[in-house]
PDB file of C-alpha atoms in Angstrom:
ATOM      1  CA  UNK A   1      53.076  89.627 125.885  1.00  0.00           C
ATOM      2  CA  UNK A   2      56.412  91.554 124.765  1.00  0.00           C
ATOM      3  CA  UNK A   3      57.748  93.220 122.081  1.00  0.00           C
ATOM      4  CA  UNK A   4      58.165  90.372 118.928  1.00  0.00           C
ATOM      5  CA  UNK A   5      59.432  91.101 115.476  1.00  0.00           C
ATOM      6  CA  UNK A   6      59.993  89.738 112.320  1.00  0.00           C
ATOM      7  CA  UNK A   7      63.292  88.377 111.233  1.00  0.00           C
ATOM      8  CA  UNK A   8      63.063  90.808 108.722  1.00  0.00           C
ATOM      9  CA  UNK A   9      62.667  93.609 111.267  1.00  0.00           C
ATOM     10  CA  UNK A  10      65.292  91.999 113.152  1.00  0.00           C
ATOM     11  CA  UNK A  11      67.826  92.040 110.537  1.00  0.00           C
ATOM     12  CA  UNK A  12      66.433  95.482 110.072  1.00  0.00           C
ATOM     13  CA  UNK A  13      67.381  96.637 113.393  1.00  0.00           C
ATOM     14  CA  UNK A  14      70.964  95.044 113.902  1.00  0.00           C
ATOM     15  CA  UNK A  15      72.185  96.269 109.935  1.00  0.00           C
ATOM     16  CA  UNK A  16      70.567  99.936 111.163  1.00  0.00           C
ATOM     17  CA  UNK A  17      72.283  99.983 114.447  1.00  0.00           C
ATOM     18  CA  UNK A  18      75.418  98.260 113.925  1.00  0.00           C
ATOM     19  CA  UNK A  19      76.122 100.105 110.166  1.00  0.00           C
ATOM     20  CA  UNK A  20      79.776 101.457 111.100  1.00  0.00           C
ATOM     21  CA  UNK A  21      80.806  97.548 112.716  1.00  0.00           C
ATOM     22  CA  UNK A  22      79.601  95.533 110.332  1.00  0.00           C
ATOM     23  CA  UNK A  23      82.045  94.812 106.960  1.00  0.00           C
ATOM     24  CA  UNK A  24      81.286  93.896 103.744  1.00  0.00           C
ATOM     25  CA  UNK A  25      81.576  89.674 104.025  1.00  0.00           C
ATOM     26  CA  UNK A  26      79.657  90.483 107.794  1.00  0.00           C
ATOM     27  CA  UNK A  27      77.083  87.762 107.912  1.00  0.00           C
ATOM     28  CA  UNK A  28      73.780  87.764 110.105  1.00  0.00           C
ATOM     29  CA  UNK A  29      72.236  84.253 110.720  1.00  0.00           C
ATOM     30  CA  UNK A  30      68.446  84.355 111.572  1.00  0.00           C
ATOM     31  CA  UNK A  31      67.106  81.150 112.951  1.00  0.00           C
ATOM     32  CA  UNK A  32      63.930  81.821 113.303  1.00  0.00           C
ATOM     33  CA  UNK A  33      61.081  83.704 111.956  1.00  0.00           C
ATOM     34  CA  UNK A  34      59.909  85.728 114.739  1.00  0.00           C
ATOM     35  CA  UNK A  35      61.959  87.344 117.626  1.00  0.00           C
ATOM     36  CA  UNK A  36      60.861  88.395 121.627  1.00  0.00           C
ATOM     37  CA  UNK A  37      62.463  91.075 122.426  1.00  0.00           C
ATOM     38  CA  UNK A  38      63.706  90.261 125.699  1.00  0.00           C
ATOM     39  CA  UNK A  39      63.735  93.096 128.958  1.00  0.00           C
ATOM     40  CA  UNK A  40      67.226  94.219 129.726  1.00  0.00           C
ATOM     41  CA  UNK A  41      66.087  93.397 133.573  1.00  0.00           C
ATOM     42  CA  UNK A  42      65.103  89.680 132.543  1.00  0.00           C
ATOM     43  CA  UNK A  43      68.931  89.356 130.959  1.00  0.00           C
ATOM     44  CA  UNK A  44      70.655  90.992 134.282  1.00  0.00           C
ATOM     45  CA  UNK A  45      68.878  88.682 136.145  1.00  0.00           C
ATOM     46  CA  UNK A  46      69.371  85.464 133.893  1.00  0.00           C
ATOM     47  CA  UNK A  47      73.263  86.528 134.029  1.00  0.00           C
ATOM     48  CA  UNK A  48      72.915  86.857 138.105  1.00  0.00           C
ATOM     49  CA  UNK A  49      71.601  83.594 138.471  1.00  0.00           C
ATOM     50  CA  UNK A  50      73.321  81.593 136.120  1.00  0.00           C
ATOM     51  CA  UNK A  51      76.870  83.050 137.927  1.00  0.00           C
ATOM     52  CA  UNK A  52      77.878  83.545 134.146  1.00  0.00           C
ATOM     53  CA  UNK A  53      80.218  86.477 134.977  1.00  0.00           C
ATOM     54  CA  UNK A  54      81.354  84.214 137.922  1.00  0.00           C
ATOM     55  CA  UNK A  55      83.262  81.740 135.177  1.00  0.00           C
ATOM     56  CA  UNK A  56      86.673  80.870 135.180  1.00  0.00           C
ATOM     57  CA  UNK A  57      88.460  81.803 131.951  1.00  0.00           C
ATOM     58  CA  UNK A  58      90.606  79.131 130.653  1.00  0.00           C
ATOM     59  CA  UNK A  59      92.801  79.507 127.091  1.00  0.00           C
ATOM     60  CA  UNK A  60      91.191  77.253 124.282  1.00  0.00           C
ATOM     61  CA  UNK A  61      88.868  75.113 126.741  1.00  0.00           C
ATOM     62  CA  UNK A  62      86.390  77.967 128.276  1.00  0.00           C
ATOM     63  CA  UNK A  63      87.889  81.273 126.142  1.00  0.00           C
ATOM     64  CA  UNK A  64      85.739  83.674 124.935  1.00  0.00           C
ATOM     65  CA  UNK A  65      83.700  81.789 122.228  1.00  0.00           C
ATOM     66  CA  UNK A  66      82.582  79.017 125.268  1.00  0.00           C
ATOM     67  CA  UNK A  67      81.622  82.293 126.703  1.00  0.00           C
ATOM     68  CA  UNK A  68      78.984  83.416 124.323  1.00  0.00           C
ATOM     69  CA  UNK A  69      77.650  79.475 123.568  1.00  0.00           C
ATOM     70  CA  UNK A  70      76.991  79.299 127.451  1.00  0.00           C
ATOM     71  CA  UNK A  71      75.290  82.615 127.844  1.00  0.00           C
ATOM     72  CA  UNK A  72      73.204  81.826 124.358  1.00  0.00           C
ATOM     73  CA  UNK A  73      72.950  78.542 125.653  1.00  0.00           C
ATOM     74  CA  UNK A  74      71.239  79.970 128.826  1.00  0.00           C
ATOM     75  CA  UNK A  75      69.509  81.962 127.340  1.00  0.00           C
ATOM     76  CA  UNK A  76      67.238  79.668 124.931  1.00  0.00           C
ATOM     77  CA  UNK A  77      66.858  77.114 128.364  1.00  0.00           C
ATOM     78  CA  UNK A  78      65.243  79.973 130.010  1.00  0.00           C
ATOM     79  CA  UNK A  79      63.016  80.174 127.048  1.00  0.00           C
ATOM     80  CA  UNK A  80      61.984  76.899 127.549  1.00  0.00           C
ATOM     81  CA  UNK A  81      61.380  77.053 131.490  1.00  0.00           C
ATOM     82  CA  UNK A  82      59.311  80.521 130.864  1.00  0.00           C
ATOM     83  CA  UNK A  83      56.124  79.671 129.255  1.00  0.00           C
ATOM     84  CA  UNK A  84      55.310  83.136 128.550  1.00  0.00           C
ATOM     85  CA  UNK A  85      57.894  83.699 125.928  1.00  0.00           C
ATOM     86  CA  UNK A  86      56.306  81.655 123.165  1.00  0.00           C
ATOM     87  CA  UNK A  87      59.450  83.286 120.633  1.00  0.00           C
ATOM     88  CA  UNK A  88      62.988  82.784 120.922  1.00  0.00           C
ATOM     89  CA  UNK A  89      64.801  85.280 122.494  1.00  0.00           C
ATOM     90  CA  UNK A  90      66.505  88.018 119.910  1.00  0.00           C
ATOM     91  CA  UNK A  91      69.596  86.960 121.662  1.00  0.00           C
ATOM     92  CA  UNK A  92      72.755  85.590 120.419  1.00  0.00           C
ATOM     93  CA  UNK A  93      76.317  85.491 119.676  1.00  0.00           C
ATOM     94  CA  UNK A  94      78.761  87.831 117.283  1.00  0.00           C
ATOM     95  CA  UNK A  95      82.355  87.565 116.713  1.00  0.00           C
ATOM     96  CA  UNK A  96      84.129  90.200 115.322  1.00  0.00           C
ATOM     97  CA  UNK A  97      87.686  92.137 115.881  1.00  0.00           C
ATOM     98  CA  UNK A  98      88.430  93.835 118.984  1.00  0.00           C
ATOM     99  CA  UNK A  99      91.763  95.680 119.310  1.00  0.00           C
ATOM    100  CA  UNK A 100      93.537  92.371 120.533  1.00  0.00           C
ATOM    101  CA  UNK A 101      92.105  90.280 117.688  1.00  0.00           C
ATOM    102  CA  UNK A 102      89.724  88.493 116.868  1.00  0.00           C
ATOM    103  CA  UNK A 103      86.581  87.863 119.802  1.00  0.00           C
ATOM    104  CA  UNK A 104      83.227  86.513 120.362  1.00  0.00           C
ATOM    105  CA  UNK A 105      80.091  87.941 122.876  1.00  0.00           C
ATOM    106  CA  UNK A 106      76.649  88.174 122.998  1.00  0.00           C
ATOM    107  CA  UNK A 107      74.286  90.466 121.333  1.00  0.00           C
ATOM    108  CA  UNK A 108      70.397  91.254 121.602  1.00  0.00           C
ATOM    109  CA  UNK A 109      68.305  93.599 120.563  1.00  0.00           C
ATOM    110  CA  UNK A 110      65.964  94.941 124.269  1.00  0.00           C
ATOM    111  CA  UNK A 111      62.817  95.343 124.311  1.00  0.00           C
ATOM    112  CA  UNK A 112      62.890  99.132 124.216  1.00  0.00           C
ATOM    113  CA  UNK A 113      64.414  97.779 120.463  1.00  0.00           C
ATOM    114  CA  UNK A 114      67.886  98.975 121.544  1.00  0.00           C
ATOM    115  CA  UNK A 115      70.793  96.271 120.073  1.00  0.00           C
ATOM    116  CA  UNK A 116      73.207  95.700 123.287  1.00  0.00           C
ATOM    117  CA  UNK A 117      76.168  93.694 123.664  1.00  0.00           C
ATOM    118  CA  UNK A 118      76.585  91.104 126.699  1.00  0.00           C
ATOM    119  CA  UNK A 119      80.583  90.484 127.516  1.00  0.00           C
ATOM    120  CA  UNK A 120      80.903  87.346 130.202  1.00  0.00           C
ATOM    121  CA  UNK A 121      84.380  87.813 131.064  1.00  0.00           C
ATOM    122  CA  UNK A 122      83.827  91.036 132.276  1.00  0.00           C
ATOM    123  CA  UNK A 123      82.377  92.626 135.457  1.00  0.00           C
ATOM    124  CA  UNK A 124      80.078  95.292 133.949  1.00  0.00           C
ATOM    125  CA  UNK A 125      79.792  93.079 130.760  1.00  0.00           C
ATOM    126  CA  UNK A 126      76.108  95.027 129.086  1.00  0.00           C
ATOM    127  CA  UNK A 127      77.324  97.386 126.413  1.00  0.00           C
ATOM    128  CA  UNK A 128      75.343  99.581 124.165  1.00  0.00           C
ATOM    129  CA  UNK A 129      76.647 100.352 120.542  1.00  0.00           C
ATOM    130  CA  UNK A 130      78.871 102.593 121.249  1.00  0.00           C
ATOM    131  CA  UNK A 131      80.593 101.590 124.364  1.00  0.00           C
ATOM    132  CA  UNK A 132      81.551  98.329 122.344  1.00  0.00           C
ATOM    133  CA  UNK A 133      85.054  97.895 121.386  1.00  0.00           C
ATOM    134  CA  UNK A 134      84.399  95.127 118.446  1.00  0.00           C
ATOM    135  CA  UNK A 135      85.934  97.681 115.315  1.00  0.00           C
ATOM    136  CA  UNK A 136      84.339  94.925 112.548  1.00  0.00           C
ATOM    137  CA  UNK A 137      81.809  92.319 113.127  1.00  0.00           C
ATOM    138  CA  UNK A 138      82.210  89.262 110.908  1.00  0.00           C
ATOM    139  CA  UNK A 139      79.241  87.044 112.000  1.00  0.00           C
ATOM    140  CA  UNK A 140      76.218  87.174 113.870  1.00  0.00           C
ATOM    141  CA  UNK A 141      74.356  84.360 114.875  1.00  0.00           C
ATOM    142  CA  UNK A 142      70.961  84.672 116.481  1.00  0.00           C
TER     143      UNK A 142
END
């Protein structure tokens, strides 16, 4: 069936693994009571199938927050299509500060318990916490 965590444990995992990136005003919004920890290979398969990394960037119209929304939406749709996934993915959006300024990307907790980020605007878009250049997280929405 996979790994399922309640929202308290999801928040604990996020706060523990992201402790150096969360500021005093950081907010974590969890909409559900339980989450399915998605295997990394399932996320990679979905990104390839949906061709998320092939979408064209356009200032303001299809920029970082739109990429993050599109990928989060694709994950939600995949849960509806695959009935083995009885709980929502521990996958969502994160907004924060990168060297260039404010930015939005995706965040997930995989079935190995690791928090990872997805940067849909880069070819090799899956990053560990250490690889992510987001220095301050403002908001996480899962």
